[in-house]
Tab-separated table of C-alpha atoms in Angstrom:
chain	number	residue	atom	x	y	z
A	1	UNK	CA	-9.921	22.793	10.416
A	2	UNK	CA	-9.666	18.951	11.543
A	3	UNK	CA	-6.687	17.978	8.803
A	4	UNK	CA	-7.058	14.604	6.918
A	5	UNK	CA	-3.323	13.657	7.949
A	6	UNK	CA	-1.114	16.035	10.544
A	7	UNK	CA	2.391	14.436	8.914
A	8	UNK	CA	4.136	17.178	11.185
A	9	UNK	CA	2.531	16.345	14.503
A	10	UNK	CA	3.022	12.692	13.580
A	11	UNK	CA	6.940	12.990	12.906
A	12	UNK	CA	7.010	15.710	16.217
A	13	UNK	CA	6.263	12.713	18.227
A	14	UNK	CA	9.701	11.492	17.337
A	15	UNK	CA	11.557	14.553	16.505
A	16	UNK	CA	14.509	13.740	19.248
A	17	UNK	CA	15.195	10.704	18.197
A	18	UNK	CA	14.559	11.354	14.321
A	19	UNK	CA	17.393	14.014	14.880
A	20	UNK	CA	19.651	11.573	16.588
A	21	UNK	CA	19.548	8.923	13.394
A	22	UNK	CA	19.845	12.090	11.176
A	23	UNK	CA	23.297	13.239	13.319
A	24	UNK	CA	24.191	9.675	13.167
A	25	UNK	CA	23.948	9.085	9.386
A	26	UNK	CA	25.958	12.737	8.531
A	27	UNK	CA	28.553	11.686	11.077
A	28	UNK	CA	29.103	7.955	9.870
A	29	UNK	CA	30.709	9.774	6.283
A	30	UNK	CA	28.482	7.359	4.483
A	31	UNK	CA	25.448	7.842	2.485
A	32	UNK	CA	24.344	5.052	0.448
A	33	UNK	CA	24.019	1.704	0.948
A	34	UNK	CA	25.429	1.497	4.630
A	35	UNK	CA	25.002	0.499	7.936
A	36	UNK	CA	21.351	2.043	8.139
A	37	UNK	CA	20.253	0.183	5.088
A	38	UNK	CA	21.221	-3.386	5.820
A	39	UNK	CA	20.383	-2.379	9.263
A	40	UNK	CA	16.954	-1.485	8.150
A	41	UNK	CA	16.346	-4.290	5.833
A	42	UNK	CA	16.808	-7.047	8.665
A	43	UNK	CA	14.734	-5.191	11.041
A	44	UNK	CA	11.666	-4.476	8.187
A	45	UNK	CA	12.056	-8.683	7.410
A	46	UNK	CA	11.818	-9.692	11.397
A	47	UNK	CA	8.864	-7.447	11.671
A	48	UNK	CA	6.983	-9.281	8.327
A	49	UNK	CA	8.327	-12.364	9.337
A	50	UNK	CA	10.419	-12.595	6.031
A	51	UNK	CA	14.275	-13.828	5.401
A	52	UNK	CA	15.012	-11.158	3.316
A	53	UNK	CA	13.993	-7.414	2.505
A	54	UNK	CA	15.582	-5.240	-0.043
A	55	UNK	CA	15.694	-1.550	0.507
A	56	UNK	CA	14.321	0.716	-2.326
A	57	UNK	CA	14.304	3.903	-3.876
A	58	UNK	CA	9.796	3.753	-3.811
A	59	UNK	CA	6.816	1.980	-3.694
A	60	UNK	CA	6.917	1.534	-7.531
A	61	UNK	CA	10.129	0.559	-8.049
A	62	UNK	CA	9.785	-2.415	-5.419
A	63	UNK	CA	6.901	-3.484	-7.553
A	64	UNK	CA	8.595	-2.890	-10.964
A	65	UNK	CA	11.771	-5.118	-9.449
A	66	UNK	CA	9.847	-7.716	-8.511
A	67	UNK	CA	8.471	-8.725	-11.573
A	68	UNK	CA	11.371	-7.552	-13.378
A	69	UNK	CA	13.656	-10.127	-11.484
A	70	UNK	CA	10.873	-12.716	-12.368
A	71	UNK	CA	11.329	-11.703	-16.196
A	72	UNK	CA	15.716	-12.057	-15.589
A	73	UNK	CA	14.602	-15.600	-13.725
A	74	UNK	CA	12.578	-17.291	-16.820
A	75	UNK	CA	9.744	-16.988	-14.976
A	76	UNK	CA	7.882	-14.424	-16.834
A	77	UNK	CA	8.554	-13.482	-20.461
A	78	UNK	CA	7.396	-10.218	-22.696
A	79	UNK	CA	3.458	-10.542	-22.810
A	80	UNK	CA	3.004	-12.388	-20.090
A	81	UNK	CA	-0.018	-11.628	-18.377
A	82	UNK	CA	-0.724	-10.415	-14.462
A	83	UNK	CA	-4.030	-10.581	-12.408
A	84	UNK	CA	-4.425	-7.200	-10.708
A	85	UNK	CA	-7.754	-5.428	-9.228
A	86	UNK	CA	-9.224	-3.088	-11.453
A	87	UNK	CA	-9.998	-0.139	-8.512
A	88	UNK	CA	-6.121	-0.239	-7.396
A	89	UNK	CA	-3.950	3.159	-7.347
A	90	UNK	CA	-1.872	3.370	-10.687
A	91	UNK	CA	0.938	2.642	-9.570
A	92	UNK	CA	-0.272	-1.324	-9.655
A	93	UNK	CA	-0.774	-1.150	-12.701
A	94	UNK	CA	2.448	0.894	-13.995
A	95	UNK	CA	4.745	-1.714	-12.485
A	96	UNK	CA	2.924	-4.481	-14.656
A	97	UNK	CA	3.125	-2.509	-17.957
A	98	UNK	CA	6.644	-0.819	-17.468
A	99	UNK	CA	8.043	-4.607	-17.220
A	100	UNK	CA	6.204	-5.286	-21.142
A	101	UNK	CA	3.898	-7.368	-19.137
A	102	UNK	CA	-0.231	-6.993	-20.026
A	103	UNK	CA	-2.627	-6.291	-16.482
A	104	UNK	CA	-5.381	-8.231	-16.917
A	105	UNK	CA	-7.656	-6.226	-14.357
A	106	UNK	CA	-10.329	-8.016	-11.997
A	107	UNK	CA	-13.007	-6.457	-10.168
A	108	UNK	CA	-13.242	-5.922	-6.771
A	109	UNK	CA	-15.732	-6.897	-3.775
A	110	UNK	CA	-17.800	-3.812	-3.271
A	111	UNK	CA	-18.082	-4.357	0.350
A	112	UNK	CA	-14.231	-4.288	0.691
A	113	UNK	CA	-12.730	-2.728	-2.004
A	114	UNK	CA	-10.793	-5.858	-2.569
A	115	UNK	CA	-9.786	-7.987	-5.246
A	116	UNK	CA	-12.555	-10.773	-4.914
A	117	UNK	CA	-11.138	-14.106	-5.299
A	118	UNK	CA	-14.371	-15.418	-7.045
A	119	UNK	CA	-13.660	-13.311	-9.924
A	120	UNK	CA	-9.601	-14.481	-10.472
A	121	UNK	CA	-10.451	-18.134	-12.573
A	122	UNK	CA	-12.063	-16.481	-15.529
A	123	UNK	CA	-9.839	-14.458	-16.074
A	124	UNK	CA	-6.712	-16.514	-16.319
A	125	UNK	CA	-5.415	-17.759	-19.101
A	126	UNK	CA	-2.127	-19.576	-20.724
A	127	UNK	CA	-0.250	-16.394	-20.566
A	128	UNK	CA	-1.336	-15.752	-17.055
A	129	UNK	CA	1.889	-15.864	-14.959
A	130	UNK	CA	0.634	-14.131	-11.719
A	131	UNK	CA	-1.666	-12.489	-9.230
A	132	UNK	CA	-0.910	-9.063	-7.637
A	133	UNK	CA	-3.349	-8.973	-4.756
A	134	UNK	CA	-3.418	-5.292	-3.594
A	135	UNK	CA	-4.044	-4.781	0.143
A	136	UNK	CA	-6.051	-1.387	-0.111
A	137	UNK	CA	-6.649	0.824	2.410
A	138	UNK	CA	-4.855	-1.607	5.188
A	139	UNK	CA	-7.016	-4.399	4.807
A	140	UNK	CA	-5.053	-8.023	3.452
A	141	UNK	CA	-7.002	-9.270	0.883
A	142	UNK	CA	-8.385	-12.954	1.790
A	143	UNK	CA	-5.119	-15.006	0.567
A	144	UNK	CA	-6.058	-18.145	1.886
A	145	UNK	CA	-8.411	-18.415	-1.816
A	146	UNK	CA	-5.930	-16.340	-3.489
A	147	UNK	CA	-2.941	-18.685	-2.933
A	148	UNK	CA	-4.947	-21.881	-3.391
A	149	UNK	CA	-6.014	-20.386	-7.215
A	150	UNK	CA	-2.305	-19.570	-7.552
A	151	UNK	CA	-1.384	-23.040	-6.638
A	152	UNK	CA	-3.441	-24.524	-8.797
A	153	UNK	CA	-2.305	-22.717	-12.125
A	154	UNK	CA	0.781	-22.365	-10.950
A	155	UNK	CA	1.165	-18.922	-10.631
A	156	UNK	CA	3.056	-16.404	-8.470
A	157	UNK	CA	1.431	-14.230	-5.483
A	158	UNK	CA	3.149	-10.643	-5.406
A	159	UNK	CA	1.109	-8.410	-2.869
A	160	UNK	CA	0.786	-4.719	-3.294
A	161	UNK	CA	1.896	-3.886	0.647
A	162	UNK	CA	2.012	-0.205	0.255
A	163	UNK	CA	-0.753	0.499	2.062
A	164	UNK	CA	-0.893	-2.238	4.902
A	165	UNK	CA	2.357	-2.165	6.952
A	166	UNK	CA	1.970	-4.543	9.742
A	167	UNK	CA	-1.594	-6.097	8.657
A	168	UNK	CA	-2.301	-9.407	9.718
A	169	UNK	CA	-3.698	-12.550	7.421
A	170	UNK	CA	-4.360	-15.181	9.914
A	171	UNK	CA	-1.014	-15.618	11.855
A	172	UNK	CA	1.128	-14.020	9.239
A	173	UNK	CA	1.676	-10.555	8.160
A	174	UNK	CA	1.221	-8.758	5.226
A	175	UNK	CA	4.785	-8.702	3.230
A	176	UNK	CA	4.982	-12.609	4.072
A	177	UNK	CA	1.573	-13.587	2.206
A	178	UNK	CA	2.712	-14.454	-1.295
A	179	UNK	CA	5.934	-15.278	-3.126
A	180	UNK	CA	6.837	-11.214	-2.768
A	181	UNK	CA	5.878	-7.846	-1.963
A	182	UNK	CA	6.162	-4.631	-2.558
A	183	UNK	CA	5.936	-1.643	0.075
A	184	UNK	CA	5.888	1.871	-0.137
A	185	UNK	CA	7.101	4.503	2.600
A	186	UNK	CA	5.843	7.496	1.128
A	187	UNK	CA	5.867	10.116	4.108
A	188	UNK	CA	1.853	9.484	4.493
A	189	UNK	CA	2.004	5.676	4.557
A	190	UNK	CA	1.559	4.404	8.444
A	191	UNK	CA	4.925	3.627	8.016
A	192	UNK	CA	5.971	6.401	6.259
A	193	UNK	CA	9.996	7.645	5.201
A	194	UNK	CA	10.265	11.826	4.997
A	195	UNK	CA	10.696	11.522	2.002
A	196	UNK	CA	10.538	8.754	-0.594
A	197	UNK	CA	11.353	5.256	-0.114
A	198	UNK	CA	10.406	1.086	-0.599
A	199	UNK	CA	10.691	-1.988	0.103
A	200	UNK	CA	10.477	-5.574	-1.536
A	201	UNK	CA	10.199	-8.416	1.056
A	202	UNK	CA	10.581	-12.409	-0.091
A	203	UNK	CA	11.362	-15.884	1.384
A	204	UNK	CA	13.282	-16.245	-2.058
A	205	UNK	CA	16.568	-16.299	-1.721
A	206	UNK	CA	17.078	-16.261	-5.703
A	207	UNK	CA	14.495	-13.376	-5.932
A	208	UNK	CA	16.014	-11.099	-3.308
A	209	UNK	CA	19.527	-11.608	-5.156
A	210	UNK	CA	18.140	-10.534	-8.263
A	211	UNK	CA	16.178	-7.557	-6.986
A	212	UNK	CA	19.149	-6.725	-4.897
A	213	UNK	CA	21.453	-6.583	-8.133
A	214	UNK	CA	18.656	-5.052	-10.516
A	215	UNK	CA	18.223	-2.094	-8.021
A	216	UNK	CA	21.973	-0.952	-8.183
A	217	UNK	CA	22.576	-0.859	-11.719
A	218	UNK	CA	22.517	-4.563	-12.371
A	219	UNK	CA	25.556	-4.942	-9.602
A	220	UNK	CA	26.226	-7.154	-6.867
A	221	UNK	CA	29.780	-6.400	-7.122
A	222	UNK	CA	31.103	-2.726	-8.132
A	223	UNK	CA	31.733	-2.478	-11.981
A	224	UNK	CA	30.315	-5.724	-12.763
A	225	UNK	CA	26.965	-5.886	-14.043
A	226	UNK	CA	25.026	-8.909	-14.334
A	227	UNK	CA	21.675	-6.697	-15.808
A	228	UNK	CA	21.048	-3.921	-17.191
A	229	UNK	CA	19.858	-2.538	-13.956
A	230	UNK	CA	18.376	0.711	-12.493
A	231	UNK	CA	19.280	2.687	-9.908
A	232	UNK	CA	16.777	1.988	-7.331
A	233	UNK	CA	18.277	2.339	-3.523
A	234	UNK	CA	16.729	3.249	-0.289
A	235	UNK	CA	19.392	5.774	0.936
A	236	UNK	CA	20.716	5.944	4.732
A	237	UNK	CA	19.127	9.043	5.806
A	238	UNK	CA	15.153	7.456	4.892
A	239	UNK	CA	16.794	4.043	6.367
A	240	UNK	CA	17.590	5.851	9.628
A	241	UNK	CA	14.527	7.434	9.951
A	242	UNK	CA	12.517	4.406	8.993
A	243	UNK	CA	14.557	2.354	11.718
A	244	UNK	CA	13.350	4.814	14.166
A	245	UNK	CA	9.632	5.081	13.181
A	246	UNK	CA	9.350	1.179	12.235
A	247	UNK	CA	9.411	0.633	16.289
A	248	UNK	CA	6.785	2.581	16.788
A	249	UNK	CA	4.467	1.191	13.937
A	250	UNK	CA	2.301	-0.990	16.136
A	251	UNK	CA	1.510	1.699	18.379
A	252	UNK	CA	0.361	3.837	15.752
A	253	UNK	CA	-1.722	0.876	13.909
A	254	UNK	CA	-3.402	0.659	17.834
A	255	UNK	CA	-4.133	4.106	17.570
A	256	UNK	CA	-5.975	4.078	14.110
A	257	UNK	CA	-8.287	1.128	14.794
A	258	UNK	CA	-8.883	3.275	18.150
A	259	UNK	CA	-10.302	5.975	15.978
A	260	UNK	CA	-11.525	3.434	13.265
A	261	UNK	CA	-13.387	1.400	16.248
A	262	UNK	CA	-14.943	4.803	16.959
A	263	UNK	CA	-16.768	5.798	13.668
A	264	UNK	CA	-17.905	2.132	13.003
A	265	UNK	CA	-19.593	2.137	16.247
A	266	UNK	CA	-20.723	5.637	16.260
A	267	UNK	CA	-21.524	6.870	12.466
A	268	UNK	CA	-25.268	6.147	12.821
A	269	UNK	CA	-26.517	7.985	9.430
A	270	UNK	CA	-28.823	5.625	6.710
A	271	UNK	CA	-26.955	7.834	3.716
A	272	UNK	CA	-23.380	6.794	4.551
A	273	UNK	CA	-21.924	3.034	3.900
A	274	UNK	CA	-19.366	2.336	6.237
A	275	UNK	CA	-15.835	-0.449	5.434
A	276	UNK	CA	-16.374	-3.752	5.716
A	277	UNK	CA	-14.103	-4.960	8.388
A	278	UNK	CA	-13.145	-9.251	8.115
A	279	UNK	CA	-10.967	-9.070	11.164
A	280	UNK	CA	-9.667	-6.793	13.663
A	281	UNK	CA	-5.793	-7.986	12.437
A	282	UNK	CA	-6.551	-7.821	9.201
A	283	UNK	CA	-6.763	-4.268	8.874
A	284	UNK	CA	-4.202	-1.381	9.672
A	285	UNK	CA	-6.488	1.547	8.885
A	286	UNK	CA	-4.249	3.522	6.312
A	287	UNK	CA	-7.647	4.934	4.996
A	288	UNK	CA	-10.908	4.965	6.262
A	289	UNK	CA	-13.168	4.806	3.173
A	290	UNK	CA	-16.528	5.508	3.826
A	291	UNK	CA	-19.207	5.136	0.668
A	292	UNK	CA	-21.645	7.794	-0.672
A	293	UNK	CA	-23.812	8.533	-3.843
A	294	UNK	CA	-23.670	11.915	-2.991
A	295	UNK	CA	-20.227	12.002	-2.110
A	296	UNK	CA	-19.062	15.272	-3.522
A	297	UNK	CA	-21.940	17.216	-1.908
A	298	UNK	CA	-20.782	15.669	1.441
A	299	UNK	CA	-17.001	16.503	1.367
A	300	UNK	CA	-18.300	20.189	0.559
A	301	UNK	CA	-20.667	19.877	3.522
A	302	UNK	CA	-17.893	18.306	5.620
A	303	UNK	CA	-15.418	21.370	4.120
A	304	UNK	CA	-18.083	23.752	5.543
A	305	UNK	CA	-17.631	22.507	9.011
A	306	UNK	CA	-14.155	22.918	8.798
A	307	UNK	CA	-12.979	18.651	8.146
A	308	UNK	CA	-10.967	17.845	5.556
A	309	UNK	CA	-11.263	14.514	3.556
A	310	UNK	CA	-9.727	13.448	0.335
A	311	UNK	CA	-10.909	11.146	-2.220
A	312	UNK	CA	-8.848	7.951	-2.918
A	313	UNK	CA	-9.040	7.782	-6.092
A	314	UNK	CA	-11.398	10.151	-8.284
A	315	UNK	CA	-10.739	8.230	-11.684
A	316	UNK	CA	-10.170	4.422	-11.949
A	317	UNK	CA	-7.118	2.732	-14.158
A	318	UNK	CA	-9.019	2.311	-16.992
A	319	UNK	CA	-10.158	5.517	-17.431
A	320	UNK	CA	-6.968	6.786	-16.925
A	321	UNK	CA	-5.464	8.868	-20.599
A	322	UNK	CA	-2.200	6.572	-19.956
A	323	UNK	CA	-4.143	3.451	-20.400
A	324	UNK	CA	-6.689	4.914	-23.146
A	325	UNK	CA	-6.794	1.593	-25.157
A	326	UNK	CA	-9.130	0.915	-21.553
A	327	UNK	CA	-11.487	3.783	-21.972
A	328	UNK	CA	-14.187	2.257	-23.300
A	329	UNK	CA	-14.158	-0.735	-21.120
A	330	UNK	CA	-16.555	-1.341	-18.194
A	331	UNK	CA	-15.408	-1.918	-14.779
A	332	UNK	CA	-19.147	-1.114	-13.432
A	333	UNK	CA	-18.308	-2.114	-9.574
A	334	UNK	CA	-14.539	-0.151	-9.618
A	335	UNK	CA	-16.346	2.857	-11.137
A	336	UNK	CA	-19.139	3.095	-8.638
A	337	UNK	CA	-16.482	2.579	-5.711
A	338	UNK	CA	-14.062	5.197	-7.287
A	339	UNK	CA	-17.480	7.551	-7.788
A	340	UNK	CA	-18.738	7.165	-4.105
A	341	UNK	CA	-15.991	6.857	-2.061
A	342	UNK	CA	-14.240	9.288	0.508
A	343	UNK	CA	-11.757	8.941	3.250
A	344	UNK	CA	-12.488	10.507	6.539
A	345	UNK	CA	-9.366	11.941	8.759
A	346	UNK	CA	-7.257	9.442	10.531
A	347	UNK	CA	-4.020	9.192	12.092
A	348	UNK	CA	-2.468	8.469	15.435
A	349	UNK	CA	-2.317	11.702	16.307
A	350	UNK	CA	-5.357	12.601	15.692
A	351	UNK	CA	-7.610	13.541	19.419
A	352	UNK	CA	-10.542	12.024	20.501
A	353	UNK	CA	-12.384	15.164	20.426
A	354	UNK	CA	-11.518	16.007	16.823
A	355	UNK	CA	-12.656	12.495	16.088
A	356	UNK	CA	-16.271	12.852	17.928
A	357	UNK	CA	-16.591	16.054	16.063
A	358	UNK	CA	-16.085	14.273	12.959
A	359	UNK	CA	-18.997	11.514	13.898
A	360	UNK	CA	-21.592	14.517	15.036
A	361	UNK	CA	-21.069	16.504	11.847
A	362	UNK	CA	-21.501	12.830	10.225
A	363	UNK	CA	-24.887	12.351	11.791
A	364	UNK	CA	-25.865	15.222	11.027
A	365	UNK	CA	-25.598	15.246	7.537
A	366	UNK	CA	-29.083	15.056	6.143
């Protein structure tokens, strides 16, 4: 069986030196919020090109700080409302509503699975107080329109990173597109923790000192509290292993537009709708969604021939039973992406005979 994602042959690769951070961290006698954290975060905000990053406890919670800090700035108040693609993972959407904030959601580009900046104006209203562009699958969304709408009402840019480590927009990289961001190192991510762990990254000094606060029980200094905070830390042991992986992220981004290079030059079949790719830099390959209308009758066909594939994401926000007030509502591009789409294997491990195999069976498929 081809796998969809080998997470132990990718972490192998670096299994010496993984074990060296891991000896280092249970030898230093500290645990949390040390050396390997602050460490990390200047390393993570040279590679985005960012002053500051804040070390988190998950992709989520970088999200959920973000606009939370916003809310302990004045920027944002209870109701406020915030722009967000309506084909996004949950998660997008959580962070929005968990902060008493209303997602107002937006459709996407078909071709892309972006949020489509064409769609953004009518949607915004007095209450709007941001956009939260979310950089699916690797790709950056096209910021250039994004920011100008946001300048022009005035509004905040907080990108979804947790799927685009080390994507490019233009000359800058993804994390250093918008006021914020939010990152995710989930152990499957391209830059990915073993375990859980996030990241926010900001040019704002103001914002990163709130965030920084907010995630450690409302604390800057021990047993004073300036919030009522959370508990929200990227711990030493996922900061030492991230420190170790993060200089080996642009090698593995190589490898996956290698593979990604591969199928969009070599899947030749009329019943299969490939990614639209803007720009080489723009895209880091996290996923490679490929489109369908008979796409569960192809991942059983592609199951028979032993390749495994997973579907990202069966069931769109809004039909979602936590957001049931949505049910009824009609999303019709989101639900024919979240209908039709499937994500072929792809990793930096993965061979170049495995990933041939892949584009025959693909061909084949009649």
């Amino acid at each position: 069986m081809i796998p969809f994602l080998d997470l132990k042959g990718i972490n192998t690769q670096y299994r010496a030196a993984l074990i060296e951070a891991c000896t280092r961290v249970i030898d230093s006698g500290w645990y949390i919020q040390g050396n390997e954290h602050k460490e990390f975060e200047k390393e993570f905000a040279a590679y985005c090109g960012t002053k500051y990053a804040i070390g988190v406890a998950n992709g989520l919670d970088a999200l959920i700080l973000v606009l939370r800090a916003y809310k302990e700035m004045g920027v944002m108040s209870d109701g406020d409302e915030v722009i967000v693609p309506s084909n996004t993972y949950i998660a997008s959407i959580l962070a929005i509503s968990q902060n008493n904030l209303v997602p107002i959601l937006v459709e996407p580009d078909i071709n892309t699975f972006l949020l489509d900046p064409a769609k953004i104006e009518e949607k915004i209203t007095s209450k709007t107080k941001a956009i939260l562009p979310v950089h699916l699958y690797g790709q950056t969304c096209e910021m250039s329109k994004i920011n100008a709408i946001a300048k022009k009402h005035n509004l905040k840019v907080i990108e979804d990173s947790a799927q685009s480590h080390g994507a490019y927009f233009e000359d800058k990289r993804s994390g250093n597109l918008g006021d914020a961001s939010g990152f995710s190192f989930y152990p499957g991510k391209n830059l990915g923790a073993l375990g859980d762990g996030g990241a926010v990254t900001t040019n704002d000094e103001e914002l990163a000192s709130a965030i920084k606060a907010l995630g450690n029980y409302g604390s800057h200094k021990k047993y004073e509290n300036l919030y009522k905070g959370i508990n929200s830390r990227l711990d030493e042991m996922q900061a030492a292993m991230l420190r170790v992986k993060l200089r080996y992220l642009d090698n593995e981004v190589e490898k996956r537009r290698g593979i990604a290079n591969y199928y969009l030059q070599n899947i030749k079949n009329d019943k299969l709708i490939l990614p639209t790719l803007r720009a080489e830099d723009n895209h880091v390959w996290h996923l490679f969604a490929i489109r369908t209308n008979k796409r569960d009758e192809l991942q059983k066909y592609l199951q028979e021939n032993d390749i495994q594939t997973l579907i990202h994401y069966p069931l769109p926000p809004h039909k979602q039973n936590a957001y049931k007030e949505w049910n009824n509502d009609s999303y019709p591009i989101s639900g024919q992406i979240h209908n039709e789409v499937l994500s072929l294997p792809i990793s930096g491990v993965q061979s170049l005979e495995d990933t041939m195999q892949i584009v025959k069976v693909l061909n084949e498929y009649k």
